[in-house]
PDB file of C-alpha atoms in Angstrom:
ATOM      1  CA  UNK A 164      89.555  79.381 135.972  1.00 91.00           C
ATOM      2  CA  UNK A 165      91.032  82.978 135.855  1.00 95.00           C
ATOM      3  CA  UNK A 166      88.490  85.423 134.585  1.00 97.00           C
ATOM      4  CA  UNK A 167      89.286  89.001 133.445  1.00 97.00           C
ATOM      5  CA  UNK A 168      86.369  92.110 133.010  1.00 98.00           C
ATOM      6  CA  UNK A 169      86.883  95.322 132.016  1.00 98.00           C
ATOM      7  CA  UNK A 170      85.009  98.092 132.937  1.00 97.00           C
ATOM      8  CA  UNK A 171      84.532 101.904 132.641  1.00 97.00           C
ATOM      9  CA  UNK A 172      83.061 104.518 130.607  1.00 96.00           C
ATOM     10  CA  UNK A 173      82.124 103.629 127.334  1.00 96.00           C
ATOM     11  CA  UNK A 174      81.976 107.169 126.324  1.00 98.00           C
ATOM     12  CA  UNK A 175      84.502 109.859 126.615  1.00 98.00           C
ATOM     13  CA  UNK A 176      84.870 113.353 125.631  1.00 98.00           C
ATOM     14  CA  UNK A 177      88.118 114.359 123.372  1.00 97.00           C
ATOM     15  CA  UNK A 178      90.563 115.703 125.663  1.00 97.00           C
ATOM     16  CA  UNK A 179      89.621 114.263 128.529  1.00 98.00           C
ATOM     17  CA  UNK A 180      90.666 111.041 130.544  1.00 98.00           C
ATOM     18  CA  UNK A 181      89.985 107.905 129.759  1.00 98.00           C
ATOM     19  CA  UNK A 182      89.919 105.437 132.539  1.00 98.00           C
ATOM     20  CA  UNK A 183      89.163 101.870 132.657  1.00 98.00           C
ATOM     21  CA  UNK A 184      89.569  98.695 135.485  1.00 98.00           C
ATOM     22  CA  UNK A 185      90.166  94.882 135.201  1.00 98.00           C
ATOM     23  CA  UNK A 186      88.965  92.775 137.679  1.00 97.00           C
ATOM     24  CA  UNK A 187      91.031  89.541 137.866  1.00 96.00           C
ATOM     25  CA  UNK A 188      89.130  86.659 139.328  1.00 95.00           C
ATOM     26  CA  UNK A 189      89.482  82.783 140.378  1.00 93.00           C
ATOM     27  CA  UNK A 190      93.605  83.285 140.457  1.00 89.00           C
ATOM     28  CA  UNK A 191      95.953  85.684 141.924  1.00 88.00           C
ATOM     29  CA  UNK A 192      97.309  88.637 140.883  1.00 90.00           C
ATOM     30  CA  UNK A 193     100.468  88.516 142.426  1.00 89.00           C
ATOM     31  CA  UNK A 194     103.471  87.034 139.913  1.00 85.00           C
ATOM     32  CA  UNK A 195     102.164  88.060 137.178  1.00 92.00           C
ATOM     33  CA  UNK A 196     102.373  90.652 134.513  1.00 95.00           C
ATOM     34  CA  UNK A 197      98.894  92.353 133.174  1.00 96.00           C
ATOM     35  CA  UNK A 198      98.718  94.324 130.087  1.00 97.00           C
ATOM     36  CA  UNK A 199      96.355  96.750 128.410  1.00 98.00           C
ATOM     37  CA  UNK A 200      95.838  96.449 124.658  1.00 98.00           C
ATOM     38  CA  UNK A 201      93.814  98.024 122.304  1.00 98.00           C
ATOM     39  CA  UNK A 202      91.844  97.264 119.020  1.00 98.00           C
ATOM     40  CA  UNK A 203      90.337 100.723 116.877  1.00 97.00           C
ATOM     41  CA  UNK A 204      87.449  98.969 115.362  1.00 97.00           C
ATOM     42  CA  UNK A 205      88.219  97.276 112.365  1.00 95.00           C
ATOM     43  CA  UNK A 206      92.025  97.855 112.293  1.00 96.00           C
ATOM     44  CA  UNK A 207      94.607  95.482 114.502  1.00 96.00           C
ATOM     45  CA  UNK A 208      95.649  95.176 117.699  1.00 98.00           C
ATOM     46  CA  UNK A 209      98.038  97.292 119.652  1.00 98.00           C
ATOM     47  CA  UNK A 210     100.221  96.703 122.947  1.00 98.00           C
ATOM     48  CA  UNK A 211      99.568 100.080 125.518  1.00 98.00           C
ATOM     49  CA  UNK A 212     101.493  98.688 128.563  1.00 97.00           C
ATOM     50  CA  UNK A 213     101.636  96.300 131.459  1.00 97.00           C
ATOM     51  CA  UNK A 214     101.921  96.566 134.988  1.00 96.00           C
ATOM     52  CA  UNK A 215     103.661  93.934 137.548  1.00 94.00           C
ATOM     53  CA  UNK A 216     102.292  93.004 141.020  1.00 89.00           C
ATOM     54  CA  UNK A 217     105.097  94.740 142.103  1.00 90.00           C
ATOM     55  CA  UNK A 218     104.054  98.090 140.438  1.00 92.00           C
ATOM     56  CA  UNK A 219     106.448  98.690 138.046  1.00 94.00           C
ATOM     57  CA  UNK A 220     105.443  98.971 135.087  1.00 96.00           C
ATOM     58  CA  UNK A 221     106.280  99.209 130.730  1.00 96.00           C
ATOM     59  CA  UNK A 222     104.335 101.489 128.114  1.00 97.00           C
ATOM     60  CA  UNK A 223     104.342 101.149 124.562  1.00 96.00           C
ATOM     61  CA  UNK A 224     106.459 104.221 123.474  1.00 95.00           C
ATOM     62  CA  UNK A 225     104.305 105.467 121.128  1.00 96.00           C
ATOM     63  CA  UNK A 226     101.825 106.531 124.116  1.00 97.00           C
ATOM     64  CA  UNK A 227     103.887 106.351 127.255  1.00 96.00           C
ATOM     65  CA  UNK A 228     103.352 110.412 127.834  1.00 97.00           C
ATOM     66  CA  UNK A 229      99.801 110.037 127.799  1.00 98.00           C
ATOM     67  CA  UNK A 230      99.769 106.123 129.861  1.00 98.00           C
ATOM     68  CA  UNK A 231      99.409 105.339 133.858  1.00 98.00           C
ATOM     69  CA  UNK A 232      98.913 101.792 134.458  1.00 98.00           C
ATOM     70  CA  UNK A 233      98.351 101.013 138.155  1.00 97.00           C
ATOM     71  CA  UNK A 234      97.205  97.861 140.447  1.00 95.00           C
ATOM     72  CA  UNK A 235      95.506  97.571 143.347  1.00 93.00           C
ATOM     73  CA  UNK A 236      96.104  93.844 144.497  1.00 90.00           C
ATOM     74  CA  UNK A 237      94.238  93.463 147.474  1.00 91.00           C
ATOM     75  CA  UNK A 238      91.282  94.240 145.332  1.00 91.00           C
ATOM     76  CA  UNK A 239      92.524  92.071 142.449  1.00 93.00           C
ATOM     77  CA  UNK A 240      92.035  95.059 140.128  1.00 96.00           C
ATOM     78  CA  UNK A 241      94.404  96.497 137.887  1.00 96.00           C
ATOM     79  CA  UNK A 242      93.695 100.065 135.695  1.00 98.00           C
ATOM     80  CA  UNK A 243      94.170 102.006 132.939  1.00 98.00           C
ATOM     81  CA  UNK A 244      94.692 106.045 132.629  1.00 98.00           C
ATOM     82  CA  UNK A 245      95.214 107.498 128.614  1.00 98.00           C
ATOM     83  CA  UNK A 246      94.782 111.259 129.119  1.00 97.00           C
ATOM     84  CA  UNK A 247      93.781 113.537 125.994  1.00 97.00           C
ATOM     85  CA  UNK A 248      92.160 111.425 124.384  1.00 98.00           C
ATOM     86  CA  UNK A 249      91.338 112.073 120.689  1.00 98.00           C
ATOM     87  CA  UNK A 250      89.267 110.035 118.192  1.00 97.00           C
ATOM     88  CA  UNK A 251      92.000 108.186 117.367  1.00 98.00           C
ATOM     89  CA  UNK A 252      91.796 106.545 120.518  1.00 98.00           C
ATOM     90  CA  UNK A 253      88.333 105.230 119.811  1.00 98.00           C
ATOM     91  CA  UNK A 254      88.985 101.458 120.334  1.00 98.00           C
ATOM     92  CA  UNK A 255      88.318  98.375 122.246  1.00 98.00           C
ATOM     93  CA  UNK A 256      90.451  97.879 125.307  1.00 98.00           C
ATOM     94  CA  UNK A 257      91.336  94.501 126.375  1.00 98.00           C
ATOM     95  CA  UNK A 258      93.178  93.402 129.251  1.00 98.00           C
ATOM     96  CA  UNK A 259      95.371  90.567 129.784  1.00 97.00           C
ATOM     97  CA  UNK A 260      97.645  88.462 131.882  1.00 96.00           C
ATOM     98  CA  UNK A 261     101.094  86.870 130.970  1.00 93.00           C
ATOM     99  CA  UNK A 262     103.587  85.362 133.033  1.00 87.00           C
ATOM    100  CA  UNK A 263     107.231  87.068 132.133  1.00 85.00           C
ATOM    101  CA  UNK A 264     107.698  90.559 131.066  1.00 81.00           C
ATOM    102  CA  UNK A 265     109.311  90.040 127.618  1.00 85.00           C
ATOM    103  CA  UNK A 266     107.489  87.078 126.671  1.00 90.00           C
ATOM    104  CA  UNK A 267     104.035  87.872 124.391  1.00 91.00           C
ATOM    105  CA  UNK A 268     102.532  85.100 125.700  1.00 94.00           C
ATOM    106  CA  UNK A 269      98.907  86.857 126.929  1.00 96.00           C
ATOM    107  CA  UNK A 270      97.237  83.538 128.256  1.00 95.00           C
ATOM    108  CA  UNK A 271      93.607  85.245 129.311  1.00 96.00           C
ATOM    109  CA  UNK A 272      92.117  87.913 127.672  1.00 98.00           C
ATOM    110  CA  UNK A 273      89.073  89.877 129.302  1.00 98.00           C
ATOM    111  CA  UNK A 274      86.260  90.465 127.119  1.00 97.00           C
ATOM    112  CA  UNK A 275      86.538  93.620 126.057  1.00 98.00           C
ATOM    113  CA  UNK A 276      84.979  96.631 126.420  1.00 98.00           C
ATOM    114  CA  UNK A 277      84.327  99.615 123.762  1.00 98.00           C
ATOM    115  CA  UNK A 278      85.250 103.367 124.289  1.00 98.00           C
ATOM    116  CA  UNK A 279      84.455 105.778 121.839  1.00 98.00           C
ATOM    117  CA  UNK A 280      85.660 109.454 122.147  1.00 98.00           C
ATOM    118  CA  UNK A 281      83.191 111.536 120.740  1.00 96.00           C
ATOM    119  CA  UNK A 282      81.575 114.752 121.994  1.00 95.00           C
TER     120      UNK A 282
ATOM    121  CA  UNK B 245     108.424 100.790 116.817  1.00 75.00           C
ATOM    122  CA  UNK B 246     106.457  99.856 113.531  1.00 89.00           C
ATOM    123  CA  UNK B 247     103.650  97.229 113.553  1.00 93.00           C
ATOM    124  CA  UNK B 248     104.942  94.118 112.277  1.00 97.00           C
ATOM    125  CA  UNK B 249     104.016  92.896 108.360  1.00 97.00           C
ATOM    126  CA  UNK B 250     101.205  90.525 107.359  1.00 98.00           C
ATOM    127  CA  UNK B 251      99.323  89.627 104.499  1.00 98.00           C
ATOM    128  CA  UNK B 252      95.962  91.252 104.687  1.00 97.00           C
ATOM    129  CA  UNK B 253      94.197  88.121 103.971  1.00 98.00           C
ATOM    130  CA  UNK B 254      94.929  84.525 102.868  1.00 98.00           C
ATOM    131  CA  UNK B 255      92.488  82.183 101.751  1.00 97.00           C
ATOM    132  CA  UNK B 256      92.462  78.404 101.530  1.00 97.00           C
ATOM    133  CA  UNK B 257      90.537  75.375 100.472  1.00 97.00           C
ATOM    134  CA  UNK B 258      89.287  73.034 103.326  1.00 97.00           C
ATOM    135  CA  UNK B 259      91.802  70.435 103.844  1.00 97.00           C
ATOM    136  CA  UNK B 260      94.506  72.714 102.086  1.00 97.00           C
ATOM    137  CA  UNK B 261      97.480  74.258 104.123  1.00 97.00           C
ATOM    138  CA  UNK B 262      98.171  78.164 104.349  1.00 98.00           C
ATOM    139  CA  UNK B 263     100.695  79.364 106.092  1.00 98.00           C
ATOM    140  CA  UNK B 264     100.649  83.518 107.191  1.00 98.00           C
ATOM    141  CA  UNK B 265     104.162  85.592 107.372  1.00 98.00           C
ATOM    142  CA  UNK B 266     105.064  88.046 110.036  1.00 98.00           C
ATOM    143  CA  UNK B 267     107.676  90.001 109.014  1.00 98.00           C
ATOM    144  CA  UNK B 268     109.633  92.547 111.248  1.00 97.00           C
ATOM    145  CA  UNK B 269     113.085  93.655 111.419  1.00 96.00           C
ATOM    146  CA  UNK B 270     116.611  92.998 113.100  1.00 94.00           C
ATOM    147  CA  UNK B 271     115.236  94.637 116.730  1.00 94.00           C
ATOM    148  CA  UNK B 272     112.102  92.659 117.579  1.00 95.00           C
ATOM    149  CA  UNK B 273     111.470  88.893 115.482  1.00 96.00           C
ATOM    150  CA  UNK B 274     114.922  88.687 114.278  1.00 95.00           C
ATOM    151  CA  UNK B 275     116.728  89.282 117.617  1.00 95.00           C
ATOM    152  CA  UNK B 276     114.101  87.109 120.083  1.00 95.00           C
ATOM    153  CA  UNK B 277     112.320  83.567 119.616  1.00 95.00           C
ATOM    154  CA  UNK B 278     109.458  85.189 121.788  1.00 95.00           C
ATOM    155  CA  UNK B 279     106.762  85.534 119.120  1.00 97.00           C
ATOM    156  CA  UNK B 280     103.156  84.574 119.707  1.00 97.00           C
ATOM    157  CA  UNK B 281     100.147  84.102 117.467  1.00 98.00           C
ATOM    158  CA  UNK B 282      96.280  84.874 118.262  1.00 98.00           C
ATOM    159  CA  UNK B 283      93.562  83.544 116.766  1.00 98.00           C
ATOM    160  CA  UNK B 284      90.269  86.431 117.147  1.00 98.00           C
ATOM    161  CA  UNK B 285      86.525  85.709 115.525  1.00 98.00           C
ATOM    162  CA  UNK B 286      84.957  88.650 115.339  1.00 96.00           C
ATOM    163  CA  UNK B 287      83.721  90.287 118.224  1.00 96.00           C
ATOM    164  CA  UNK B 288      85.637  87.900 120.693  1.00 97.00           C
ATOM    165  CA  UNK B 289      88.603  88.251 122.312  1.00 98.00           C
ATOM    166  CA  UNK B 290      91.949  87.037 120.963  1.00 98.00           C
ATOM    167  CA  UNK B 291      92.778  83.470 121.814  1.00 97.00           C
ATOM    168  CA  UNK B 292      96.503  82.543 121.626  1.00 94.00           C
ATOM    169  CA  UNK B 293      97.362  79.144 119.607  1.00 97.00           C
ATOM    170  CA  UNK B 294     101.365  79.446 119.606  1.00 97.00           C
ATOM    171  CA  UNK B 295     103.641  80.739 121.409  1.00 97.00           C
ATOM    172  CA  UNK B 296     108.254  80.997 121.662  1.00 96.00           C
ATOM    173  CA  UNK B 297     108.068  81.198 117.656  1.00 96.00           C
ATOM    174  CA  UNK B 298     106.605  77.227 117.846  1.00 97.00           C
ATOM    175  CA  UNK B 299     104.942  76.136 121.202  1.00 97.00           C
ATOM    176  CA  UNK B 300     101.601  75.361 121.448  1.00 97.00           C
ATOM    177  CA  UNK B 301      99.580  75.705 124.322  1.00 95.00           C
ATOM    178  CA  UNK B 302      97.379  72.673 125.447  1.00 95.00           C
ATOM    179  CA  UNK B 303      94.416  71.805 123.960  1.00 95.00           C
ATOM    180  CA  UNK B 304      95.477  74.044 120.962  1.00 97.00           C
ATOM    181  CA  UNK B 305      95.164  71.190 117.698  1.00 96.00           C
ATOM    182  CA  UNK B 306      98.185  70.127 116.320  1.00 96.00           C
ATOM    183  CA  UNK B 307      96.900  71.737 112.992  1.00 98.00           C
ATOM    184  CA  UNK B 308      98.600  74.822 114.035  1.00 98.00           C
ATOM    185  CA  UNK B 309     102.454  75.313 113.906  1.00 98.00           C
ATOM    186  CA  UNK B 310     104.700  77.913 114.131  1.00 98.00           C
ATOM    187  CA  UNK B 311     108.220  78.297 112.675  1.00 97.00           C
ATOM    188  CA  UNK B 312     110.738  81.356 112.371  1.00 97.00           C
ATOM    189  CA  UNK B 313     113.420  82.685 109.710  1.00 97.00           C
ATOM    190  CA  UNK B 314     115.679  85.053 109.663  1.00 96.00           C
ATOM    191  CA  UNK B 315     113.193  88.118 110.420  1.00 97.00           C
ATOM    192  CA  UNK B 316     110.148  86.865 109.683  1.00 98.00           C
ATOM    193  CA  UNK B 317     107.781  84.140 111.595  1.00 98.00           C
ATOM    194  CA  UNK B 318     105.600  82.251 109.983  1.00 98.00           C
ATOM    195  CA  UNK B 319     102.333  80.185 110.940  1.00 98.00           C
ATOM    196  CA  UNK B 320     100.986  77.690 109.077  1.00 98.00           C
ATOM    197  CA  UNK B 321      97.551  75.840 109.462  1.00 98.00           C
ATOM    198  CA  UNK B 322      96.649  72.160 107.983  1.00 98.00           C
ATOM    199  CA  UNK B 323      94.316  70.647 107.037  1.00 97.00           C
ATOM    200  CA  UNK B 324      92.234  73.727 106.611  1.00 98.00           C
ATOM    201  CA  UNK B 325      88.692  73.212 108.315  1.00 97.00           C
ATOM    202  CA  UNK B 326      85.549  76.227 108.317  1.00 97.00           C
ATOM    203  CA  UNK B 327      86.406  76.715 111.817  1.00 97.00           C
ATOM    204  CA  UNK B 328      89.525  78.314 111.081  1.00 98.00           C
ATOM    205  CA  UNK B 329      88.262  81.385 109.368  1.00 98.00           C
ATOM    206  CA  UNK B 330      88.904  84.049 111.551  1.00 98.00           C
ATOM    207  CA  UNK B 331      91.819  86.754 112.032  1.00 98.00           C
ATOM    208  CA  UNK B 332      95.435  86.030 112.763  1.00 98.00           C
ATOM    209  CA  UNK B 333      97.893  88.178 114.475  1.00 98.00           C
ATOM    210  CA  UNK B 334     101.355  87.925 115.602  1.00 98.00           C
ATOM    211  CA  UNK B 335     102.935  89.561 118.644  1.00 97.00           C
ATOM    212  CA  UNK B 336     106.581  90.057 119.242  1.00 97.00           C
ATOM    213  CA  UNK B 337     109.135  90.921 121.940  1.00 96.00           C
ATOM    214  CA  UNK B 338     110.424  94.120 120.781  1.00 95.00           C
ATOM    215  CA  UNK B 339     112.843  94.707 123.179  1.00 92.00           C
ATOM    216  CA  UNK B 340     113.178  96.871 126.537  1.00 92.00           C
ATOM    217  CA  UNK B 341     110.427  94.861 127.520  1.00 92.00           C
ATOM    218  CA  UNK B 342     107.961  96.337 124.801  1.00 95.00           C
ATOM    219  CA  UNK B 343     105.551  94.360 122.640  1.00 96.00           C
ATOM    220  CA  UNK B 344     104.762  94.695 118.656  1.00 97.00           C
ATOM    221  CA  UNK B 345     101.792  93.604 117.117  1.00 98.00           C
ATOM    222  CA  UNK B 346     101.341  92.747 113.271  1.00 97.00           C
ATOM    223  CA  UNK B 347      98.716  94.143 111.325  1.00 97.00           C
ATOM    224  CA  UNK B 348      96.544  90.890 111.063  1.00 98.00           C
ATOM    225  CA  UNK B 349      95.670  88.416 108.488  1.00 98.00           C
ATOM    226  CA  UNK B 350      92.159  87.352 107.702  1.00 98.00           C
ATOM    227  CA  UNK B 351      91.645  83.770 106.810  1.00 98.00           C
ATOM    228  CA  UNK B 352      88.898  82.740 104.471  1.00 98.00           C
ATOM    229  CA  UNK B 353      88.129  79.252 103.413  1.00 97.00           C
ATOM    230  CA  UNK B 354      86.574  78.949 100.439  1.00 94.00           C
TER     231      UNK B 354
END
């Protein structure tokens, strides 16, 4: 059964870097596509990016100068990078897995994990 | 790239049928049949119970079905049971390999 965790900070200062992992167990991480999305609490969800085993990657446009995405497969990990952050970006971050770049079909979800910006 | 449109909340007697709308434009549900739905309780994880506008994934109940118009998707649940209050959101392809999500519906049965 694939499993995904998040982890990471749950704090950050505003303007500063938030950075989080997924850890993808009990399947490989090779041919697939693994995306970051985010949910400010209470409100919906919304798409950051995705990565491919190959490293290349997609961002939402709305944050794609502020997004790095990157995967390390021989640790099964994959990461997230959302510089100057503000409070906006107060939110929980999920990851997740699908199997073809245009198709919204995000099979497993990690748990999620909470990061608030705050000072 | 604007979020897609649902109804804020829908609400339904148990055994009724609801169905939720997702309505985006010409460059994302109206150009693609690659629209998902997710079902999320609070403080869990999104689940997804369709998938390609009207695929469901196994073990998903047949309850659940998923159909598309024009530019705007639609899901619709029978034979409304407690267990299916929760929050609903659809996903689309937007193109240039970009996703949209909709706002999100919460279900209450009454």
């Amino acid at each position: 059964q694939v499993q995904l965790q998040e982890s990471g900070p749950g704090l950050v200062k505003p303007s500063e870097t938030l950075s989080l992992t997924c850890t993808v167990s009990g399947g490989s991480i090779s041919s697939y596509y693994w995306s970051w999305i985010r949910q400010p609490p209470g409100k919906g969800l919304e798409w950051i990016g995705y990565i491919y085993y190959d490293k290349s990657t997609n961002y939402n446009p709305s944050l794609k100068s502020r997004v790095t995405i990157s995967v390390d497969t021989s640790r099964t990990q994959f990461s997230l990078r959302l510089n100057s952050v503000t409070a906006a970006d107060t939110a929980v971050y999920y990851c997740a897995r699908h199997e073809l770049g245009g198709n919204p079909r995000f099979d497993y979800w990690g748990q999620g994990t909470l990061v608030t910006v705050s000072s | 790239q604007s979020a897609l449109t649902q109804p804020a909340s829908v609400s339904g007697s148990p055994g009724q049928s609801i169905t939720i709308s997702c309505t985006g434009t010409s460059s994302d549900v109206g150009s693609y049949n690659l629209l998902s739905w997710y079902q999320q309780y609070p403080g869990k994880a999104p689940k997804f119970i369709i998938y390609e506008v009207n695929k469901r994934p196994s073990g998903v109940s047949n309850r659940f079905s998923g159909s598309k118009s024009g530019n705007t998707a639609s899901l619709t649940i029978s034979g409304l049971q407690a267990e299916d209050e929760a929050d609903y959101y659809c996903c689309s392809y937007a193109g240039s390999r970009t996703f949209v999500f909709g706002g999100g519906t919460k279900l209450t049965v009454l």
